Structures are given as C-alpha cells and as structure tokens.
C-alpha cells in the first residue's frame, strides 16, 4: 500500500492575485522545469499515485502545464489542481481531455479576497463555462469552493457576501433550492454530476509569529501527505508554504532518505505520542479547524476536500 494519499507539487511560487486570506510568499519567484518535475515524479512514485498541483502560487500560470499533465499520465499519476480560476481563458484549453486530470478545485472566494477583482458575474460565468465543458468531455470532478465564512455568519449564510455568486450558480444549474440552505460549513454538496460546492470558514495559515499551543496534538502530515516546493524543498504538509520545516531537497537527495531522515522521523513519532515537536505545527490551527476525532485519533474530514 502506498504511503501518501496526497502529494503536493508546487508548480510555481508566483500568483497573479494578492488575496487577503493567503499571505504572500517571501521566496523567490520560480517555475518548476520539465526536468525537475520528471525527477520529482520518479522519486515519489513508490509512495503515491495522487499529486496535487498546489502549495502557494497559481498553477495555471505555468506555461507548460499541459506537458506536465502528460508526463504525470505517462508515469501513472492522477492529478488534482487547485486554482483561483482567473486564467481559464488562457490555460483552459491546455487542461481539456487530459487523462491525468482527476479533479479541479476552484477557490471562488479569491474573487472577494482580491482587492482588484472586477465583474463577479463575468468571473463566475467563465469558471462555470469551463466546468460544464470539461465535465461533459471527461470524467473530471469539480469542487467550487467558498472558504470565506466567519463564525458570526455561519448560521445566517443568506446575508453573507457569497449570496450573489451562489444565486448565479443556482440559476446556471437550475437548482430549485438555495445552496446556503443545504450546505453545512466544512461539507460539500453535489449540485450536478461530478460537480460539488463546498463552503467553510476562512482559516489562517500557520505562522511562526502566532501564539504557540503546547497541548497534545495529532496530524496526518508525513502519514498520508507530504509535498515539495518549486525549489525542491520537501515539506510535511501543504500548509508549510514557506518551507519552514525543511526536510531536505528532492533535487539533491533521494526522497526515501529525506522522509526517513531524523527530522521527518521525529515529526511522525511525535504525533504518534500526541506530541507536536515542530514549532510551526504548534502554531497551526488547521488541524483543529478541519479535523475530527475518530477512534481516538484526529482524522482529516474528507468532506473538506471534496
């Protein structure tokens, strides 16, 4: 059985938006090369079948994303992409009918999160036009995400900033109900064949400047997921967007040696004891927000990742 259900491969550290909910990276702007991508897949192949084009940056900015998808298919990987959806007019044709592409997640909350956004109807129309065409032509799964709720409007979503966008979606799919009357924060609902909408509260990225929690904890980082930044830095999870927990460089060292190294082993063994050994992990609220207790363990809610 392969170890990781998810492996995050960052295609670029650059993003075309500046959303309030996503802190900008302090790393140099870079794009993964064909050679680096191929090398990375060869290194991680014994450990996973599913790769995610996501950590920081906007994956649709990569000029050769179509080639990367073809390489992933040749090597037997299934790909999930998370995008803000603003570049579909350029990148959309490169994604159509790519057999490696399993799922696309569109962060619709990026529209309101980016100060310079204009014409919400046009934005959502372009996303939905792509979604309908892609789903009709392939087995693609789509998740439309609105992860921008706050605790105060969780029980009164009709008055949230999402109503205008939700109404457009309801009309486009001829729904006979209001989505915000059906959806529960953290859970996705199906609105059409292989098309889902997911709403949840906005979360904060872990930050070394945040308050530290020395209590017991558990996380699936390095158990069912890991990732690599565009510069080759291996990280334990998709939320270490700055490579604070640098486990090694996949371009310089064997991935097997990296994840069996002392730092990675200490992280896994620590969580087995419910001990959070890394400072960044002790300042991460994600595991509290999106996890639930199951059989004595904190297990990631799959509903949040539909």
mmCIF file of C-alpha atoms in Angstrom:
data_model
loop_
_atom_site.group_PDB
_atom_site.id
_atom_site.type_symbol
_atom_site.label_atom_id
_atom_site.label_comp_id
_atom_site.label_asym_id
_atom_site.label_seq_id
_atom_site.Cartn_x
_atom_site.Cartn_y
_atom_site.Cartn_z
ATOM 1 C CA UNK A 1 0.000 0.000 0.000
ATOM 2 C CA UNK A 2 1.373 3.400 -0.964
ATOM 3 C CA UNK A 3 2.028 5.722 1.930
ATOM 4 C CA UNK A 4 0.666 9.078 0.803
ATOM 5 C CA UNK A 5 -2.906 9.730 -0.310
ATOM 6 C CA UNK A 6 -1.790 13.200 -1.403
ATOM 7 C CA UNK A 7 1.496 14.626 -2.540
ATOM 8 C CA UNK A 8 1.659 18.349 -3.241
ATOM 9 C CA UNK A 9 3.891 19.509 -6.088
ATOM 10 C CA UNK A 10 4.219 23.284 -6.315
ATOM 11 C CA UNK A 11 4.494 24.330 -9.967
ATOM 12 C CA UNK A 12 5.284 27.973 -9.264
ATOM 13 C CA UNK A 13 5.728 30.267 -6.289
ATOM 14 C CA UNK A 14 4.084 33.118 -8.196
ATOM 15 C CA UNK A 15 0.411 34.088 -8.045
ATOM 16 C CA UNK A 16 -1.482 36.573 -10.199
ATOM 17 C CA UNK A 17 -3.661 37.665 -7.264
ATOM 18 C CA UNK A 18 -2.992 39.087 -3.803
ATOM 19 C CA UNK A 19 -5.764 37.643 -1.645
ATOM 20 C CA UNK A 20 -6.185 38.768 1.952
ATOM 21 C CA UNK A 21 -6.570 35.193 3.202
ATOM 22 C CA UNK A 22 -3.318 33.984 1.626
ATOM 23 C CA UNK A 23 -0.089 35.535 2.930
ATOM 24 C CA UNK A 24 2.382 36.315 0.150
ATOM 25 C CA UNK A 25 5.431 34.114 -0.110
ATOM 26 C CA UNK A 26 8.827 35.576 0.665
ATOM 27 C CA UNK A 27 10.507 33.040 -1.595
ATOM 28 C CA UNK A 28 11.937 33.888 -4.999
ATOM 29 C CA UNK A 29 9.588 33.630 -7.969
ATOM 30 C CA UNK A 30 10.245 30.373 -9.751
ATOM 31 C CA UNK A 31 8.672 27.799 -12.050
ATOM 32 C CA UNK A 32 9.335 24.072 -11.968
ATOM 33 C CA UNK A 33 11.170 22.830 -15.051
ATOM 34 C CA UNK A 34 10.207 19.781 -17.078
ATOM 35 C CA UNK A 35 13.351 18.043 -15.842
ATOM 36 C CA UNK A 36 12.683 18.889 -12.196
ATOM 37 C CA UNK A 37 9.068 17.757 -12.474
ATOM 38 C CA UNK A 38 10.032 14.465 -14.112
ATOM 39 C CA UNK A 39 12.704 13.849 -11.473
ATOM 40 C CA UNK A 40 10.243 14.595 -8.665
ATOM 41 C CA UNK A 41 7.674 12.129 -10.010
ATOM 42 C CA UNK A 42 10.288 9.418 -10.358
ATOM 43 C CA UNK A 43 11.336 9.988 -6.741
ATOM 44 C CA UNK A 44 7.831 9.889 -5.253
ATOM 45 C CA UNK A 45 6.306 7.175 -7.464
ATOM 46 C CA UNK A 46 6.834 4.381 -4.898
ATOM 47 C CA UNK A 47 4.906 6.430 -2.325
ATOM 48 C CA UNK A 48 1.801 7.809 -4.029
ATOM 49 C CA UNK A 49 -0.477 7.779 -7.065
ATOM 50 C CA UNK A 50 -2.102 11.180 -6.438
ATOM 51 C CA UNK A 51 -0.386 14.522 -6.878
ATOM 52 C CA UNK A 52 -1.785 17.981 -6.227
ATOM 53 C CA UNK A 53 -0.594 20.995 -8.183
ATOM 54 C CA UNK A 54 -0.812 23.282 -5.202
ATOM 55 C CA UNK A 55 1.006 24.817 -2.260
ATOM 56 C CA UNK A 56 1.500 28.519 -2.954
ATOM 57 C CA UNK A 57 1.287 30.168 -6.349
ATOM 58 C CA UNK A 58 -1.287 29.790 -9.123
ATOM 59 C CA UNK A 59 -0.664 26.549 -11.064
ATOM 60 C CA UNK A 60 -2.382 27.781 -14.228
ATOM 61 C CA UNK A 61 0.413 30.333 -14.591
ATOM 62 C CA UNK A 62 2.800 27.564 -15.574
ATOM 63 C CA UNK A 63 3.351 27.872 -19.339
ATOM 64 C CA UNK A 64 3.809 24.120 -19.801
ATOM 65 C CA UNK A 65 1.039 22.790 -17.586
ATOM 66 C CA UNK A 66 -0.240 20.665 -20.469
ATOM 67 C CA UNK A 67 3.136 18.951 -20.763
ATOM 68 C CA UNK A 68 3.270 18.392 -17.011
ATOM 69 C CA UNK A 69 -0.129 16.696 -17.147
ATOM 70 C CA UNK A 70 1.035 14.467 -19.995
ATOM 71 C CA UNK A 71 4.147 13.461 -18.062
ATOM 72 C CA UNK A 72 2.044 12.713 -14.986
ATOM 73 C CA UNK A 73 -0.199 10.465 -17.076
ATOM 74 C CA UNK A 74 2.752 8.639 -18.615
ATOM 75 C CA UNK A 75 4.050 7.890 -15.132
ATOM 76 C CA UNK A 76 0.695 6.695 -13.809
ATOM 77 C CA UNK A 77 -0.319 9.632 -11.604
ATOM 78 C CA UNK A 78 -3.733 11.206 -11.109
ATOM 79 C CA UNK A 79 -3.661 14.987 -10.728
ATOM 80 C CA UNK A 80 -5.747 17.394 -8.662
ATOM 81 C CA UNK A 81 -5.425 21.128 -9.327
ATOM 82 C CA UNK A 82 -6.461 23.986 -7.049
ATOM 83 C CA UNK A 83 -6.848 27.299 -8.878
ATOM 84 C CA UNK A 84 -8.388 30.737 -8.472
ATOM 85 C CA UNK A 85 -9.906 30.270 -11.931
ATOM 86 C CA UNK A 86 -8.975 33.655 -13.334
ATOM 87 C CA UNK A 87 -6.680 32.289 -16.062
ATOM 88 C CA UNK A 88 -9.002 29.768 -17.676
ATOM 89 C CA UNK A 89 -9.253 31.880 -20.817
ATOM 90 C CA UNK A 90 -5.566 31.101 -21.417
ATOM 91 C CA UNK A 91 -4.931 27.801 -19.668
ATOM 92 C CA UNK A 92 -8.352 26.168 -20.022
ATOM 93 C CA UNK A 93 -7.698 24.629 -23.457
ATOM 94 C CA UNK A 94 -4.470 23.080 -22.133
ATOM 95 C CA UNK A 95 -6.463 21.202 -19.483
ATOM 96 C CA UNK A 96 -9.213 19.787 -21.664
ATOM 97 C CA UNK A 97 -9.315 15.992 -22.026
ATOM 98 C CA UNK A 98 -6.084 15.403 -20.152
ATOM 99 C CA UNK A 99 -6.404 11.826 -18.815
ATOM 100 C CA UNK A 100 -4.232 12.563 -15.782
ATOM 101 C CA UNK A 101 -6.540 15.325 -14.545
ATOM 102 C CA UNK A 102 -8.823 13.850 -11.896
ATOM 103 C CA UNK A 103 -10.193 16.888 -10.053
ATOM 104 C CA UNK A 104 -10.171 20.673 -10.194
ATOM 105 C CA UNK A 105 -10.860 22.819 -7.153
ATOM 106 C CA UNK A 106 -11.791 26.429 -7.797
ATOM 107 C CA UNK A 107 -11.257 28.864 -4.927
ATOM 108 C CA UNK A 108 -14.180 31.157 -5.717
ATOM 109 C CA UNK A 109 -13.539 33.097 -2.519
ATOM 110 C CA UNK A 110 -10.462 34.520 -4.241
ATOM 111 C CA UNK A 111 -12.725 36.995 -6.075
ATOM 112 C CA UNK A 112 -13.723 38.827 -2.901
ATOM 113 C CA UNK A 113 -10.338 38.116 -1.337
ATOM 114 C CA UNK A 114 -8.508 40.065 -4.040
ATOM 115 C CA UNK A 115 -8.931 43.829 -3.786
ATOM 116 C CA UNK A 116 -8.717 44.462 -7.529
ATOM 117 C CA UNK A 117 -11.393 41.974 -8.605
ATOM 118 C CA UNK A 118 -13.992 43.297 -11.050
ATOM 119 C CA UNK A 119 -17.228 41.921 -12.544
ATOM 120 C CA UNK A 120 -18.214 38.963 -10.385
ATOM 121 C CA UNK A 121 -20.775 37.713 -12.910
ATOM 122 C CA UNK A 122 -18.192 37.529 -15.675
ATOM 123 C CA UNK A 123 -15.753 35.737 -13.396
ATOM 124 C CA UNK A 124 -18.168 33.040 -12.288
ATOM 125 C CA UNK A 125 -19.547 32.690 -15.814
ATOM 126 C CA UNK A 126 -16.086 31.879 -17.186
ATOM 127 C CA UNK A 127 -15.460 29.340 -14.447
ATOM 128 C CA UNK A 128 -18.811 27.616 -14.928
ATOM 129 C CA UNK A 129 -18.481 27.568 -18.717
ATOM 130 C CA UNK A 130 -15.174 25.747 -18.358
ATOM 131 C CA UNK A 131 -16.609 23.411 -15.725
ATOM 132 C CA UNK A 132 -19.574 22.384 -17.853
ATOM 133 C CA UNK A 133 -17.476 21.805 -20.947
ATOM 134 C CA UNK A 134 -14.751 19.885 -19.125
ATOM 135 C CA UNK A 135 -17.174 17.641 -17.216
ATOM 136 C CA UNK A 136 -19.106 16.901 -20.416
ATOM 137 C CA UNK A 137 -15.929 15.843 -22.219
ATOM 138 C CA UNK A 138 -14.256 13.832 -19.468
ATOM 139 C CA UNK A 139 -14.645 12.204 -16.056
ATOM 140 C CA UNK A 140 -13.357 15.316 -14.299
ATOM 141 C CA UNK A 141 -14.586 16.051 -10.770
ATOM 142 C CA UNK A 142 -15.044 19.720 -9.817
ATOM 143 C CA UNK A 143 -15.227 21.380 -6.422
ATOM 144 C CA UNK A 144 -16.415 25.000 -6.262
ATOM 145 C CA UNK A 145 -15.054 26.378 -3.002
ATOM 146 C CA UNK A 146 -16.195 29.293 -0.913
ATOM 147 C CA UNK A 147 -13.926 29.109 2.097
ATOM 148 C CA UNK A 148 -14.512 32.617 3.379
ATOM 149 C CA UNK A 149 -17.148 32.310 6.091
ATOM 150 C CA UNK A 150 -16.615 33.720 9.549
ATOM 151 C CA UNK A 151 -18.028 32.334 12.753
ATOM 152 C CA UNK A 152 -20.656 35.083 13.016
ATOM 153 C CA UNK A 153 -22.424 34.316 9.738
ATOM 154 C CA UNK A 154 -22.178 30.540 9.925
ATOM 155 C CA UNK A 155 -25.887 30.218 10.781
ATOM 156 C CA UNK A 156 -27.103 33.047 8.570
ATOM 157 C CA UNK A 157 -25.358 32.469 5.264
ATOM 158 C CA UNK A 158 -28.072 34.231 3.229
ATOM 159 C CA UNK A 159 -26.668 37.565 4.307
ATOM 160 C CA UNK A 160 -23.081 36.611 3.587
ATOM 161 C CA UNK A 161 -21.017 38.076 0.783
ATOM 162 C CA UNK A 162 -21.452 34.849 -1.163
ATOM 163 C CA UNK A 163 -25.164 35.216 -1.927
ATOM 164 C CA UNK A 164 -24.676 36.933 -5.285
ATOM 165 C CA UNK A 165 -22.320 34.236 -6.516
ATOM 166 C CA UNK A 166 -24.484 31.439 -5.136
ATOM 167 C CA UNK A 167 -27.527 32.846 -6.890
ATOM 168 C CA UNK A 168 -25.654 32.809 -10.189
ATOM 169 C CA UNK A 169 -24.691 29.154 -9.639
ATOM 170 C CA UNK A 170 -28.256 28.238 -8.672
ATOM 171 C CA UNK A 171 -29.604 29.771 -11.862
ATOM 172 C CA UNK A 172 -26.916 28.221 -14.051
ATOM 173 C CA UNK A 173 -27.674 24.716 -12.774
ATOM 174 C CA UNK A 174 -31.462 25.220 -12.486
ATOM 175 C CA UNK A 175 -31.451 24.399 -8.788
ATOM 176 C CA UNK A 176 -34.799 24.540 -7.037
ATOM 177 C CA UNK A 177 -33.229 25.407 -3.684
ATOM 178 C CA UNK A 178 -30.855 27.906 -2.153
ATOM 179 C CA UNK A 179 -27.429 26.345 -1.779
ATOM 180 C CA UNK A 180 -26.811 28.082 1.537
ATOM 181 C CA UNK A 181 -29.905 26.408 2.994
ATOM 182 C CA UNK A 182 -28.499 22.967 2.190
ATOM 183 C CA UNK A 183 -24.771 23.248 2.756
ATOM 184 C CA UNK A 184 -23.064 22.880 6.114
ATOM 185 C CA UNK A 185 -19.700 24.552 6.722
ATOM 186 C CA UNK A 186 -16.975 22.008 6.072
ATOM 187 C CA UNK A 187 -19.146 19.704 3.985
ATOM 188 C CA UNK A 188 -19.669 19.596 0.249
ATOM 189 C CA UNK A 189 -22.958 19.079 -1.581
ATOM 190 C CA UNK A 190 -23.485 17.770 -5.090
ATOM 191 C CA UNK A 191 -25.180 20.244 -7.448
ATOM 192 C CA UNK A 192 -24.710 18.288 -10.693
ATOM 193 C CA UNK A 193 -22.990 15.164 -11.954
ATOM 194 C CA UNK A 194 -19.397 15.318 -10.608
ATOM 195 C CA UNK A 195 -19.812 18.953 -9.602
ATOM 196 C CA UNK A 196 -19.797 19.938 -5.939
ATOM 197 C CA UNK A 197 -19.856 23.130 -3.925
ATOM 198 C CA UNK A 198 -18.057 23.415 -0.634
ATOM 199 C CA UNK A 199 -18.346 26.230 1.900
ATOM 200 C CA UNK A 200 -16.318 26.658 5.040
ATOM 201 C CA UNK A 201 -14.855 29.161 7.441
ATOM 202 C CA UNK A 202 -11.759 31.057 6.477
ATOM 203 C CA UNK A 203 -8.656 29.595 8.089
ATOM 204 C CA UNK A 204 -5.325 31.115 8.975
ATOM 205 C CA UNK A 205 -2.077 29.798 7.579
ATOM 206 C CA UNK A 206 0.334 28.689 10.316
ATOM 207 C CA UNK A 207 2.729 31.451 11.237
ATOM 208 C CA UNK A 208 5.776 31.389 13.467
ATOM 209 C CA UNK A 209 4.606 34.711 14.910
ATOM 210 C CA UNK A 210 1.327 33.182 16.120
ATOM 211 C CA UNK A 211 0.599 32.000 19.640
ATOM 212 C CA UNK A 212 2.058 28.626 20.450
ATOM 213 C CA UNK A 213 -0.072 25.675 21.588
ATOM 214 C CA UNK A 214 1.911 23.259 23.726
ATOM 215 C CA UNK A 215 -1.008 20.868 24.201
ATOM 216 C CA UNK A 216 -1.217 17.361 22.726
ATOM 217 C CA UNK A 217 -1.996 17.027 19.061
ATOM 218 C CA UNK A 218 -2.094 14.797 16.022
ATOM 219 C CA UNK A 219 -1.696 15.436 12.296
ATOM 220 C CA UNK A 220 -1.552 13.380 9.122
ATOM 221 C CA UNK A 221 1.452 15.285 7.799
ATOM 222 C CA UNK A 222 4.007 12.685 6.605
ATOM 223 C CA UNK A 223 1.436 9.972 7.254
ATOM 224 C CA UNK A 224 -0.928 10.448 4.345
ATOM 225 C CA UNK A 225 0.524 13.577 2.760
ATOM 226 C CA UNK A 226 3.736 15.434 2.009
ATOM 227 C CA UNK A 227 4.842 17.991 -0.538
ATOM 228 C CA UNK A 228 7.646 19.688 -2.380
ATOM 229 C CA UNK A 229 8.086 23.382 -3.113
ATOM 230 C CA UNK A 230 9.185 24.630 -6.503
ATOM 231 C CA UNK A 231 12.796 24.937 -5.328
ATOM 232 C CA UNK A 232 12.842 21.264 -4.307
ATOM 233 C CA UNK A 233 12.283 21.739 -0.567
ATOM 234 C CA UNK A 234 10.362 18.770 0.849
ATOM 235 C CA UNK A 235 7.679 19.749 3.385
ATOM 236 C CA UNK A 236 5.429 17.632 5.619
ATOM 237 C CA UNK A 237 2.145 19.198 4.501
ATOM 238 C CA UNK A 238 0.590 21.703 2.116
ATOM 239 C CA UNK A 239 0.372 24.447 4.756
ATOM 240 C CA UNK A 240 4.106 24.912 5.148
ATOM 241 C CA UNK A 241 4.123 27.408 2.299
ATOM 242 C CA UNK A 242 7.485 28.917 3.219
ATOM 243 C CA UNK A 243 9.366 25.679 3.765
ATOM 244 C CA UNK A 244 9.872 26.351 7.472
ATOM 245 C CA UNK A 245 10.013 22.603 8.137
ATOM 246 C CA UNK A 246 12.696 21.904 5.551
ATOM 247 C CA UNK A 247 13.161 18.138 5.416
ATOM 248 C CA UNK A 248 15.662 18.185 2.573
ATOM 249 C CA UNK A 249 15.857 18.932 -1.138
ATOM 250 C CA UNK A 250 14.458 16.412 -3.595
ATOM 251 C CA UNK A 251 16.705 17.741 -6.371
ATOM 252 C CA UNK A 252 19.805 16.963 -4.316
ATOM 253 C CA UNK A 253 18.882 13.953 -2.172
ATOM 254 C CA UNK A 254 16.818 10.794 -2.579
ATOM 255 C CA UNK A 255 13.236 11.256 -1.407
ATOM 256 C CA UNK A 256 13.466 7.991 0.532
ATOM 257 C CA UNK A 257 16.399 9.324 2.531
ATOM 258 C CA UNK A 258 14.580 12.607 3.176
ATOM 259 C CA UNK A 259 11.393 11.139 4.634
ATOM 260 C CA UNK A 260 13.326 8.570 6.623
ATOM 261 C CA UNK A 261 15.651 11.237 7.968
ATOM 262 C CA UNK A 262 15.852 12.360 11.573
ATOM 263 C CA UNK A 263 13.611 15.441 11.315
ATOM 264 C CA UNK A 264 10.840 13.654 9.425
ATOM 265 C CA UNK A 265 11.002 10.656 11.744
ATOM 266 C CA UNK A 266 10.777 12.882 14.816
ATOM 267 C CA UNK A 267 7.621 14.533 13.438
ATOM 268 C CA UNK A 268 5.857 11.222 12.806
ATOM 269 C CA UNK A 269 6.975 9.636 16.071
ATOM 270 C CA UNK A 270 5.971 12.768 17.948
ATOM 271 C CA UNK A 271 2.434 12.732 16.592
ATOM 272 C CA UNK A 272 2.229 9.019 17.457
ATOM 273 C CA UNK A 273 2.746 10.124 21.065
ATOM 274 C CA UNK A 274 0.316 13.039 20.506
ATOM 275 C CA UNK A 275 3.315 15.328 20.870
ATOM 276 C CA UNK A 276 3.754 18.255 18.481
ATOM 277 C CA UNK A 277 7.506 18.537 18.058
ATOM 278 C CA UNK A 278 7.765 21.286 15.419
ATOM 279 C CA UNK A 279 7.190 24.915 16.360
ATOM 280 C CA UNK A 280 5.208 25.650 13.189
ATOM 281 C CA UNK A 281 2.887 22.721 13.904
ATOM 282 C CA UNK A 282 2.250 24.088 17.394
ATOM 283 C CA UNK A 283 1.126 27.320 15.728
ATOM 284 C CA UNK A 284 -1.151 25.677 13.155
ATOM 285 C CA UNK A 285 -4.889 25.990 13.642
ATOM 286 C CA UNK A 286 -5.802 23.983 10.551
ATOM 287 C CA UNK A 287 -5.657 20.624 12.291
ATOM 288 C CA UNK A 288 -8.113 21.946 14.876
ATOM 289 C CA UNK A 289 -10.460 23.512 12.312
ATOM 290 C CA UNK A 290 -10.666 20.731 9.759
ATOM 291 C CA UNK A 291 -10.157 17.616 11.845
ATOM 292 C CA UNK A 292 -12.489 15.477 13.883
ATOM 293 C CA UNK A 293 -11.938 12.801 16.497
ATOM 294 C CA UNK A 294 -12.335 9.251 15.294
ATOM 295 C CA UNK A 295 -11.362 6.076 17.132
ATOM 296 C CA UNK A 296 -9.137 8.099 19.424
ATOM 297 C CA UNK A 297 -7.345 9.777 16.529
ATOM 298 C CA UNK A 298 -7.781 13.149 14.861
ATOM 299 C CA UNK A 299 -8.736 12.274 11.298
ATOM 300 C CA UNK A 300 -8.969 14.689 8.417
ATOM 301 C CA UNK A 301 -12.510 15.342 7.248
ATOM 302 C CA UNK A 302 -12.793 14.218 3.650
ATOM 303 C CA UNK A 303 -15.814 16.488 3.231
ATOM 304 C CA UNK A 304 -13.497 19.472 3.373
ATOM 305 C CA UNK A 305 -11.506 18.167 0.420
ATOM 306 C CA UNK A 306 -14.316 17.109 -1.927
#
